[in-house]
mmCIF file of C-alpha atoms in Angstrom:
data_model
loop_
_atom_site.group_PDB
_atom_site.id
_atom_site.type_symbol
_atom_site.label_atom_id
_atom_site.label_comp_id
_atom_site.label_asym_id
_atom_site.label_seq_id
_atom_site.Cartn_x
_atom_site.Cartn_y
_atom_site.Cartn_z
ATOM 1 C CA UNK A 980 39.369 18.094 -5.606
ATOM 2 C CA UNK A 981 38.997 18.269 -9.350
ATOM 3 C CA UNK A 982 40.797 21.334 -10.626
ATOM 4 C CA UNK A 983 39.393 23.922 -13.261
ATOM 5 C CA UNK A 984 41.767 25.670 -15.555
ATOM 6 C CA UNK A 985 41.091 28.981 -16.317
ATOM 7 C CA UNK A 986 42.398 31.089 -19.750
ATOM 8 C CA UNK A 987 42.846 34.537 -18.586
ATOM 9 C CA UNK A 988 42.852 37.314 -21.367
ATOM 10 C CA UNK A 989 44.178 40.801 -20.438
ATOM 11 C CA UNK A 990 44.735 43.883 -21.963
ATOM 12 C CA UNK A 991 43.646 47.375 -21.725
ATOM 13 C CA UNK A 992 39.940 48.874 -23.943
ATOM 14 C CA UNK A 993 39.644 47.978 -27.578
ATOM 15 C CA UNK A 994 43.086 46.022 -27.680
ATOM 16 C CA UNK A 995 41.452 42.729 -29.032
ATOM 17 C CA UNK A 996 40.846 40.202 -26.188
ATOM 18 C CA UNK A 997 36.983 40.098 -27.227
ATOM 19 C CA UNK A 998 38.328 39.436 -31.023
ATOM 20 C CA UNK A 999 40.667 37.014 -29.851
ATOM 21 C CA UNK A 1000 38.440 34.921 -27.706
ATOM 22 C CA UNK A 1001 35.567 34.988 -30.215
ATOM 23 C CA UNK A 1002 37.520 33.437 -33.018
ATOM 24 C CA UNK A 1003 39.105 30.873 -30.393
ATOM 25 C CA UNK A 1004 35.709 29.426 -29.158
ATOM 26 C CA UNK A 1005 35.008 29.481 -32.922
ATOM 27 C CA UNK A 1006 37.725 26.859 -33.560
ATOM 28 C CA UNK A 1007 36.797 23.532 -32.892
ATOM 29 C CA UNK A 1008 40.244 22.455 -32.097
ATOM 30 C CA UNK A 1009 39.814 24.352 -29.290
ATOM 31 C CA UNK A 1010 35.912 24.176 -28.346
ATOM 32 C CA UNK A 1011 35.397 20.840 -29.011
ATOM 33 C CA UNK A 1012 31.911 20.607 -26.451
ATOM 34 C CA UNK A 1013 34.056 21.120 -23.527
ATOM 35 C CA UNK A 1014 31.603 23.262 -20.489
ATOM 36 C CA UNK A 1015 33.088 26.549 -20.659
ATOM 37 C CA UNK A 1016 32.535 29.321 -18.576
ATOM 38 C CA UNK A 1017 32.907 32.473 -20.309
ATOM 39 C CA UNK A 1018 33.622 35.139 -17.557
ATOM 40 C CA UNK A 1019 33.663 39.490 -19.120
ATOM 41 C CA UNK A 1020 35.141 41.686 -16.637
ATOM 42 C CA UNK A 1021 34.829 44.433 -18.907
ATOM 43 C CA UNK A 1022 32.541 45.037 -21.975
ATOM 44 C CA UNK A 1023 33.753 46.684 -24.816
ATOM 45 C CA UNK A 1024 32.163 47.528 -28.516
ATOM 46 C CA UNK A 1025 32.600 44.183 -29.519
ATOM 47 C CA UNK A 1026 30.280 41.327 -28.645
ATOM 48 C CA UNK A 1027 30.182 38.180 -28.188
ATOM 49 C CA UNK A 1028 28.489 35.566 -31.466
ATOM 50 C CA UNK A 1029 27.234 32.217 -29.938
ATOM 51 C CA UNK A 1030 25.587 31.540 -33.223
ATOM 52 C CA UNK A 1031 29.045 30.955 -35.127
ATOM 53 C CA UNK A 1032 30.716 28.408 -32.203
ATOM 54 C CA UNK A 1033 30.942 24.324 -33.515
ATOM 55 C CA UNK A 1034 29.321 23.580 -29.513
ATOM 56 C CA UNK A 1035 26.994 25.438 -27.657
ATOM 57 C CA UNK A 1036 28.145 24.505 -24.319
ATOM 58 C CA UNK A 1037 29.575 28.113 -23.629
ATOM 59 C CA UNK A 1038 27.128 30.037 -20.927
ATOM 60 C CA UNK A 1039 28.317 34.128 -20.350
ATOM 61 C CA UNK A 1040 28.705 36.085 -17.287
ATOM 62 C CA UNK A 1041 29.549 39.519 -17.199
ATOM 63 C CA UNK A 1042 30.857 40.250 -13.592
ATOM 64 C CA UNK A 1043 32.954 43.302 -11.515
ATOM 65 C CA UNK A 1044 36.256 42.250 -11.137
ATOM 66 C CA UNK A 1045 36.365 44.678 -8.626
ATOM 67 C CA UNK A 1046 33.828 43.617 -6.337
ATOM 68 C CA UNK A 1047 33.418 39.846 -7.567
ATOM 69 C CA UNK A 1048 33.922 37.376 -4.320
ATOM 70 C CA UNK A 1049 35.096 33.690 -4.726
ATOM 71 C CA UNK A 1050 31.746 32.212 -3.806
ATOM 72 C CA UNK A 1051 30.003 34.020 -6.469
ATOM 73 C CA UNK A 1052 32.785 32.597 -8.606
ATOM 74 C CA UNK A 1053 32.334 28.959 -7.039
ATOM 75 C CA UNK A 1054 28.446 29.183 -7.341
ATOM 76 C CA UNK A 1055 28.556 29.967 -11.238
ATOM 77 C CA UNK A 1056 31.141 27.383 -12.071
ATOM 78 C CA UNK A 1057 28.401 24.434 -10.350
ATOM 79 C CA UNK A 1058 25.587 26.380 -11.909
ATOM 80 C CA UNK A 1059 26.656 25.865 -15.300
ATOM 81 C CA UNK A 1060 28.781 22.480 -14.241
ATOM 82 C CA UNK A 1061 31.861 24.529 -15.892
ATOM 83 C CA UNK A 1062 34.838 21.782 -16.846
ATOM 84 C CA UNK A 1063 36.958 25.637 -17.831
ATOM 85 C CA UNK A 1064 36.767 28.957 -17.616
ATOM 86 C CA UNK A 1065 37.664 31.558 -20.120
ATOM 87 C CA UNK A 1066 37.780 35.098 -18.190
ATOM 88 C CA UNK A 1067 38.241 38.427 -20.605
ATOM 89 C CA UNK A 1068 40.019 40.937 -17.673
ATOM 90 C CA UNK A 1069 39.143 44.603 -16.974
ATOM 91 C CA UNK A 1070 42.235 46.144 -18.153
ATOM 92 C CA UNK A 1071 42.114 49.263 -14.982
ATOM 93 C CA UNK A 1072 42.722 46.581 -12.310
ATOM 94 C CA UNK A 1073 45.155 44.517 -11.220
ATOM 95 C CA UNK A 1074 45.159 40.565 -12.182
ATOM 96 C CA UNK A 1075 46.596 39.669 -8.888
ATOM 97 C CA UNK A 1076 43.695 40.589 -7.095
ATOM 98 C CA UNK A 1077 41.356 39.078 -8.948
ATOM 99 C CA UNK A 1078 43.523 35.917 -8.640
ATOM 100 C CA UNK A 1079 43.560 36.405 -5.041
ATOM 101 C CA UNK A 1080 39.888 35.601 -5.130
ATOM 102 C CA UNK A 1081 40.163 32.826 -7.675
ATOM 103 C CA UNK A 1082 38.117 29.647 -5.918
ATOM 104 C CA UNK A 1083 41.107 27.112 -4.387
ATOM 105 C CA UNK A 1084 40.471 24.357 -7.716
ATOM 106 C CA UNK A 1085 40.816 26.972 -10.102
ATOM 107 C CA UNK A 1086 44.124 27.221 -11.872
ATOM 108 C CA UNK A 1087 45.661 29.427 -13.963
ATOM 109 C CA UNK A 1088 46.622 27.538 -17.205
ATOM 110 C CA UNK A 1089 47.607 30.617 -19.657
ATOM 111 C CA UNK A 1090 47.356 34.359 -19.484
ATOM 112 C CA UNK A 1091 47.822 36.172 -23.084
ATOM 113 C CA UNK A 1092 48.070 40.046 -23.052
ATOM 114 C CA UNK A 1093 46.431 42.119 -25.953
ATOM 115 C CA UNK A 1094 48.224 45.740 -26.502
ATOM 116 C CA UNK A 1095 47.199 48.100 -29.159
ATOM 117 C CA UNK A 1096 50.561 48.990 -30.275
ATOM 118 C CA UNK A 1097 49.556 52.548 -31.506
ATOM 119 C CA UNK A 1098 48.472 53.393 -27.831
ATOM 120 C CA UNK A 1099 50.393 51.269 -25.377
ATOM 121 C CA UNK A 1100 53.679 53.132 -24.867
ATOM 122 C CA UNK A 1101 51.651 56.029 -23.689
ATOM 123 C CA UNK A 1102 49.657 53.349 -21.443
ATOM 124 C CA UNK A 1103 52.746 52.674 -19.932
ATOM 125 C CA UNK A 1104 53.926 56.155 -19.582
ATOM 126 C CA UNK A 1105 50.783 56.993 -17.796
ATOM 127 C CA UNK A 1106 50.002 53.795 -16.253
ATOM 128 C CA UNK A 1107 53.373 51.982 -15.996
ATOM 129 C CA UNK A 1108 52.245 49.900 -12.688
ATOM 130 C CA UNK A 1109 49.108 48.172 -14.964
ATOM 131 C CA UNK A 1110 50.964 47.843 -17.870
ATOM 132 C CA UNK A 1111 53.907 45.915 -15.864
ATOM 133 C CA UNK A 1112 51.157 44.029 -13.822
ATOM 134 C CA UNK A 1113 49.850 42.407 -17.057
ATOM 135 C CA UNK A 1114 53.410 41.590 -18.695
ATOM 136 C CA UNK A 1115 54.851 40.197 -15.519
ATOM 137 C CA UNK A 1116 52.116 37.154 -15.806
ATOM 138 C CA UNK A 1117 51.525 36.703 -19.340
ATOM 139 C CA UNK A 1118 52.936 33.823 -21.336
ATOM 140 C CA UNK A 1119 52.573 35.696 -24.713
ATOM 141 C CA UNK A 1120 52.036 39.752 -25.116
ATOM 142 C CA UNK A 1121 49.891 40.261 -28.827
ATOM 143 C CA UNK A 1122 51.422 43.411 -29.971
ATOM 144 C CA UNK A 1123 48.457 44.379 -32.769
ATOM 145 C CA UNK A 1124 47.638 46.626 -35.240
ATOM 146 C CA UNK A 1125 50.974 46.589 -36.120
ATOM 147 C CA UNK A 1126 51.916 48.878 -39.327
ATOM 148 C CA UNK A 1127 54.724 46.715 -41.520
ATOM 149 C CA UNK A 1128 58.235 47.827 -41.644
ATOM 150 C CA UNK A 1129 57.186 49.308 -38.274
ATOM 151 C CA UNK A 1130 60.441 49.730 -35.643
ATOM 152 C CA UNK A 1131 59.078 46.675 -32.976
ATOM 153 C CA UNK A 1132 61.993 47.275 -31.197
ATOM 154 C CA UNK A 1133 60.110 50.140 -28.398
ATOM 155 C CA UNK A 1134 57.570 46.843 -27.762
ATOM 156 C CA UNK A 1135 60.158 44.240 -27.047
ATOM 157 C CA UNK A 1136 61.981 46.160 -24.883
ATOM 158 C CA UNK A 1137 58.837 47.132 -22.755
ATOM 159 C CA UNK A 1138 58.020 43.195 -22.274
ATOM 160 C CA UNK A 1139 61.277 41.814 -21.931
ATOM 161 C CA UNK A 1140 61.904 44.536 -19.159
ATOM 162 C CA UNK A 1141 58.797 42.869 -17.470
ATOM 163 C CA UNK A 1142 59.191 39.253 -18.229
ATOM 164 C CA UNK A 1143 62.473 37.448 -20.182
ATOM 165 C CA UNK A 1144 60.368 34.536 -20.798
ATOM 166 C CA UNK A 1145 56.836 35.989 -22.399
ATOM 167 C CA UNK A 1146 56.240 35.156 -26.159
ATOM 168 C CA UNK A 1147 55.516 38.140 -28.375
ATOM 169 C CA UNK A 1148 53.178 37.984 -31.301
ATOM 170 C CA UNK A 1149 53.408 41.373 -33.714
ATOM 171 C CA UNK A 1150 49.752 41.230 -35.517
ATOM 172 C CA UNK A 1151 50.509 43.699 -38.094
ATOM 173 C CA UNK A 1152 47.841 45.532 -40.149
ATOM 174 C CA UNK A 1153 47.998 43.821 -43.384
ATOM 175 C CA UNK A 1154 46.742 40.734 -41.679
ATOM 176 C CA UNK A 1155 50.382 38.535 -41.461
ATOM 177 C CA UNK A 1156 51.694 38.196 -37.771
ATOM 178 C CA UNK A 1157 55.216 37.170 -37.090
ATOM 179 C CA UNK A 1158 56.768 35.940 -33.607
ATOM 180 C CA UNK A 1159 59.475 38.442 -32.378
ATOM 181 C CA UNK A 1160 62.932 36.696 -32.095
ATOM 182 C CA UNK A 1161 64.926 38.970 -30.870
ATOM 183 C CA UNK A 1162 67.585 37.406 -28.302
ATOM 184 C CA UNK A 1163 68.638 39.845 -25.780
ATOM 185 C CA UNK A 1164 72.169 39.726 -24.889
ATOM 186 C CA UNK A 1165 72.971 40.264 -20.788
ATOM 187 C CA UNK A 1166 75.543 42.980 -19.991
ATOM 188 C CA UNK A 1167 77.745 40.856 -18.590
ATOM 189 C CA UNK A 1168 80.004 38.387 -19.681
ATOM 190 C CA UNK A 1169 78.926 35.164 -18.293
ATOM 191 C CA UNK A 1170 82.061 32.794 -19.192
ATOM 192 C CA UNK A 1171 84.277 36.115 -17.704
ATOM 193 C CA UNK A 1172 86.509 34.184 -14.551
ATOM 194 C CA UNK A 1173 84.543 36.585 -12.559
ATOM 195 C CA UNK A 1174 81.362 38.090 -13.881
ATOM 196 C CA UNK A 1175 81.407 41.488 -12.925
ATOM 197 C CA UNK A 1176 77.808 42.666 -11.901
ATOM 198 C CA UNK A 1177 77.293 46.488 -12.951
ATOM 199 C CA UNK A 1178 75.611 48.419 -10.152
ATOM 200 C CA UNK A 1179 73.101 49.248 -12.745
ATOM 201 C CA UNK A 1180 73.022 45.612 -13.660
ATOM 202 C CA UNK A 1181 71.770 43.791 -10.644
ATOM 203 C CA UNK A 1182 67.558 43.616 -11.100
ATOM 204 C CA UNK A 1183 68.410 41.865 -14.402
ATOM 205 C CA UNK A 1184 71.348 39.646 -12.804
ATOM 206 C CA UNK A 1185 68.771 38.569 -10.140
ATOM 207 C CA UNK A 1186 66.441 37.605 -12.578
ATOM 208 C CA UNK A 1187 68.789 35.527 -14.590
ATOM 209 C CA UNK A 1188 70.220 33.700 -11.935
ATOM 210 C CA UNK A 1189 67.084 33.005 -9.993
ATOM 211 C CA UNK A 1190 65.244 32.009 -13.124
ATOM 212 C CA UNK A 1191 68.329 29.721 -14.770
ATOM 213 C CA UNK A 1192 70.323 29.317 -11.604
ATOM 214 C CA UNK A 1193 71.679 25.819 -12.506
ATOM 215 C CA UNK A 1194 73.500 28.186 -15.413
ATOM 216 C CA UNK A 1195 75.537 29.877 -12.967
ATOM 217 C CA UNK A 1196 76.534 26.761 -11.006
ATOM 218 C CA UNK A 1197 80.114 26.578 -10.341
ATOM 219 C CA UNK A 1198 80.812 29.991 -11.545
ATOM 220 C CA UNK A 1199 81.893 33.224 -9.842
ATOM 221 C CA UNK A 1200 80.277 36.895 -9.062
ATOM 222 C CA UNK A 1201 80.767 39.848 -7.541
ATOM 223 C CA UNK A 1202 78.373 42.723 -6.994
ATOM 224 C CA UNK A 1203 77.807 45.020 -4.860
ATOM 225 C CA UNK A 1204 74.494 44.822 -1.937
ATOM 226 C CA UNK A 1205 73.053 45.483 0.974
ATOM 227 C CA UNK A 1206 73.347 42.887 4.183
ATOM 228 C CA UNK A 1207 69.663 40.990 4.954
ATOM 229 C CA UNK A 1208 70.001 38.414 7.678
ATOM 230 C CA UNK A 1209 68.485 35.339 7.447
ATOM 231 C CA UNK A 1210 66.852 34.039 10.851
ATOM 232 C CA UNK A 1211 67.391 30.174 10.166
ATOM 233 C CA UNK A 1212 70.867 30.786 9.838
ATOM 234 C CA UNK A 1213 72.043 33.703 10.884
ATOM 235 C CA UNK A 1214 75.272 32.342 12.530
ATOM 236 C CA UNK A 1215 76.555 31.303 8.860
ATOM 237 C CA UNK A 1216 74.684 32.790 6.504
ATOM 238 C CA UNK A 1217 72.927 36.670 5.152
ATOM 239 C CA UNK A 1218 71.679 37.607 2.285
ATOM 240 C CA UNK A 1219 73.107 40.164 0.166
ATOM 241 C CA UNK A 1220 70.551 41.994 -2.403
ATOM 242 C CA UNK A 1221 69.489 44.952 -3.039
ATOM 243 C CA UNK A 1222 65.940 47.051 -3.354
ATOM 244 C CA UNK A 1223 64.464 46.501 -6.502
ATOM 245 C CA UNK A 1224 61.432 48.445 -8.364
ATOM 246 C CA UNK A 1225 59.651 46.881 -11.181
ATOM 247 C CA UNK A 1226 57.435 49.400 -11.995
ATOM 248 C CA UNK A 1227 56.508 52.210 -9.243
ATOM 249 C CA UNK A 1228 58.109 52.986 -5.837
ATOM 250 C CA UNK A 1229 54.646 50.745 -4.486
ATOM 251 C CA UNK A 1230 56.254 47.483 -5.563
ATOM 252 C CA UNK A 1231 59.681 48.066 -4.339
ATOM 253 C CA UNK A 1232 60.889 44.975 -2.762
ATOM 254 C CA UNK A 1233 63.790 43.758 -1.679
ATOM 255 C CA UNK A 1234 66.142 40.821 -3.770
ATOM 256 C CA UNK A 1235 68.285 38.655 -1.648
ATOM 257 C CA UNK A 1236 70.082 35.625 -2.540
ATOM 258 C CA UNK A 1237 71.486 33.649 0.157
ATOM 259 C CA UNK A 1238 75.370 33.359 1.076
ATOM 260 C CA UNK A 1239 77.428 31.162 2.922
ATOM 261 C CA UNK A 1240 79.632 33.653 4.936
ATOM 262 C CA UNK A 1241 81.260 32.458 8.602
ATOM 263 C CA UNK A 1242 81.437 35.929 9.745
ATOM 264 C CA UNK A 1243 78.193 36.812 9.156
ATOM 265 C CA UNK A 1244 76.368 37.450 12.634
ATOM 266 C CA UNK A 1245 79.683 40.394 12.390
ATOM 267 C CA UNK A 1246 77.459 42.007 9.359
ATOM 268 C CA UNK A 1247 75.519 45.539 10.074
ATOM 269 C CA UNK A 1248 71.947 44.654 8.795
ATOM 270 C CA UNK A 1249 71.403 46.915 5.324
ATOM 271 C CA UNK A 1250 75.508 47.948 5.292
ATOM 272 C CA UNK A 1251 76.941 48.184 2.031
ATOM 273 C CA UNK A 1252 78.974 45.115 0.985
ATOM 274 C CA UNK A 1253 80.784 44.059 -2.187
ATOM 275 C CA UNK A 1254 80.510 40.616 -2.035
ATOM 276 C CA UNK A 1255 82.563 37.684 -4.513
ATOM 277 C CA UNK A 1256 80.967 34.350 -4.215
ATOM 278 C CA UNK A 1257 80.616 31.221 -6.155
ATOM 279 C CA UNK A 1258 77.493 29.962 -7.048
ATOM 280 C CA UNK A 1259 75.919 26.487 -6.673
ATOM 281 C CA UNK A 1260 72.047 25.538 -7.462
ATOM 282 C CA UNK A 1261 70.334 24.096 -4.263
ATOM 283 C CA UNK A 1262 66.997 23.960 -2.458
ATOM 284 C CA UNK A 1263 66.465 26.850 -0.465
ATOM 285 C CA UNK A 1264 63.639 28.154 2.559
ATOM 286 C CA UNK A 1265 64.129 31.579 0.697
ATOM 287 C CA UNK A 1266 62.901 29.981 -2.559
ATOM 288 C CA UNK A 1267 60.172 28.221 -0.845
ATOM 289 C CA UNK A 1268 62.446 25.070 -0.738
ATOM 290 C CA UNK A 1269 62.850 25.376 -4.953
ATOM 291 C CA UNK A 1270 65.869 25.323 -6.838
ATOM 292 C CA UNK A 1271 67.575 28.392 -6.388
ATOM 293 C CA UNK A 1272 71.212 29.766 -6.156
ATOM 294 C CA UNK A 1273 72.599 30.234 -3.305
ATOM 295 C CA UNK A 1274 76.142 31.827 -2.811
ATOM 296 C CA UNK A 1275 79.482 30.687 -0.606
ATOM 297 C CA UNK A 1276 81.378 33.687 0.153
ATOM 298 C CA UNK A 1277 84.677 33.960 -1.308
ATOM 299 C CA UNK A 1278 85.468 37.476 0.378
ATOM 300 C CA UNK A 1279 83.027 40.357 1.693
ATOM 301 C CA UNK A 1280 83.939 44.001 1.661
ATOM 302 C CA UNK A 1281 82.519 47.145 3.275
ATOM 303 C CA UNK A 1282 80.933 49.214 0.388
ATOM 304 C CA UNK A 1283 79.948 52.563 -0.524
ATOM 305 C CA UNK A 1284 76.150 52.607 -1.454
ATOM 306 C CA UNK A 1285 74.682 51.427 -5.353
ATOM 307 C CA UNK A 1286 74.484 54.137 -7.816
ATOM 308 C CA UNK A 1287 71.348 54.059 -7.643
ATOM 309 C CA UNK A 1288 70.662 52.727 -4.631
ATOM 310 C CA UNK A 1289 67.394 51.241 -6.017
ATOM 311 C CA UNK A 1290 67.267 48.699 -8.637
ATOM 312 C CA UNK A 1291 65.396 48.847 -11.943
ATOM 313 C CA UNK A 1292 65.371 47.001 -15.356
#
């Protein structure tokens, strides 16, 4: 099966994905008479200008992201014999559904968020769980119409919260851009003999550790979780996480990371447990046999509950 790769552009009305994509297929370093399959999920003021592109192999589709199947999506990629797709998103619905419905050979190779930075704090006040949906993905967030000497602080914090890894791009309104490079520091100490993990501290823990866990290898924790029992090994092992909200109470979920304790099957499923453990980096089941970190129980305590009981970042 030959695989497609798509280039997904999201962003809420008017915050510059048509802009962006025009002056891309404009640049021959990037259209250089490749088939591409232009896919608008939502139409703006802009439009698109064939006339000013280097190759004219670029057919359009305006589609429903809504209501779009996959074998609508299958049929125009052999219509047009499409070697790419370029899709500009509808910025009121999820990305994850539309993925969901993405034909099997067609793979994601970038997703770049557009954000008008005068309006997307209130976007996210209003409409946190879209907001978060589109940072969670995204390999760079634009932040334009950006006024200079602007505080870009508010905007980094609102995609690092989402995703430690995106890129962010300030397009600022005199026409200069500059790459944020900010480095966040984590709120606990790392090197520490112990780290101690803050009750308030755990969602961004998690992330750390699950995304870098060969980091932690070797080292100690202690933090404080609820008991999940793991069915594979439920004689010698449970996982102690806790509940974790990205956005909205609709994507709560919980975040587990596997231990090594003997006395396990002795645990109270979702009891409170303070748990010190050292880490090591292995393959897991719970990471869908990835690298992960997984814990080896040094003690485990009965625990009065988080404060708050639900995770955030």
């Amino acid at each position: 099966m030959t695989q497609i790769p798509v280039y997904t552009f999201t962003g809420f009305l008017d915050s510059g994905k048509t802009k962006f994509i025009q002056e891309t297929l404009e640049d021959p370093r990037f259209n250089g008479g490749e088939r591409t399959l232009l896919l608008v999920f939502e139409e703006g003021e802009e439009e698109y200008d064939f006339s000013t592109y280097p190759h004219k192999n670029v057919y359009l589709e305006v589609l429903d992201q809504q209501t779009v199947e996959p074998k609508t999506l299958q049929a125009l990629a052999k219509k047009y014999k499409a070697q790419r797709i370029v899709a500009e998103l509808n910025g009121m619905q999820m990305v994850g559904d539309l993925y969901s419905r993405f034909p099997e050979e067609w793979v994601v190779a970038q997703e770049v968020m557009f954000a008008d930075s005068t309006t997307i704090m209130t976007y996210n006040a209003n409409m946190r769980n879209l907001v978060m949906d589109k940072l969670v993905g995204a390999q760079m967030v634009v932040f334009n119409r950006v006024t200079p000497g602007a505080d870009t602080l508010p905007l980094h914090k609102l995609a690092r919260a989402a995703n430690r890894r995106i890129d962010i791009l300030y397009d600022y309104t005199d026409g200069t851009t500059a790459f944020d490079e900010l480095q966040d520091p984590l709120p606990f100490d790392i090197n520490a003999p112990v780290i101690e993990i803050k009750d308030e501290d755990y969602a961004l823990w998690y992330r750390d550790v699950t995304e870098e866990p060969q980091k932690y290898a070797g080292k100690t924790v202690r933090f404080k979780g609820q008991v999940a029992m793991l069915r594979r090994d439920r004689n010698t092992m449970f996982a102690p996480g806790r509940f974790v909200m990205t956005c909205c109470e609709a994507d709560i979920e919980f975040f587990g990371v596997p231990c090594r304790y003997p006395n396990s099957r002795e645990l109270k499923p979702r009891s409170w447990v303070m748990v010190e453990a050292t880490v090591t980096a292995e393959k897991h089941a719970v990471y869908q046999n990835e690298l992960g970190p997984v814990l080896t129980a040094i003690r485990v305590e009965p625990a009065n509950p988080a404060d708050p009981e639900v995770a955030t970042f």
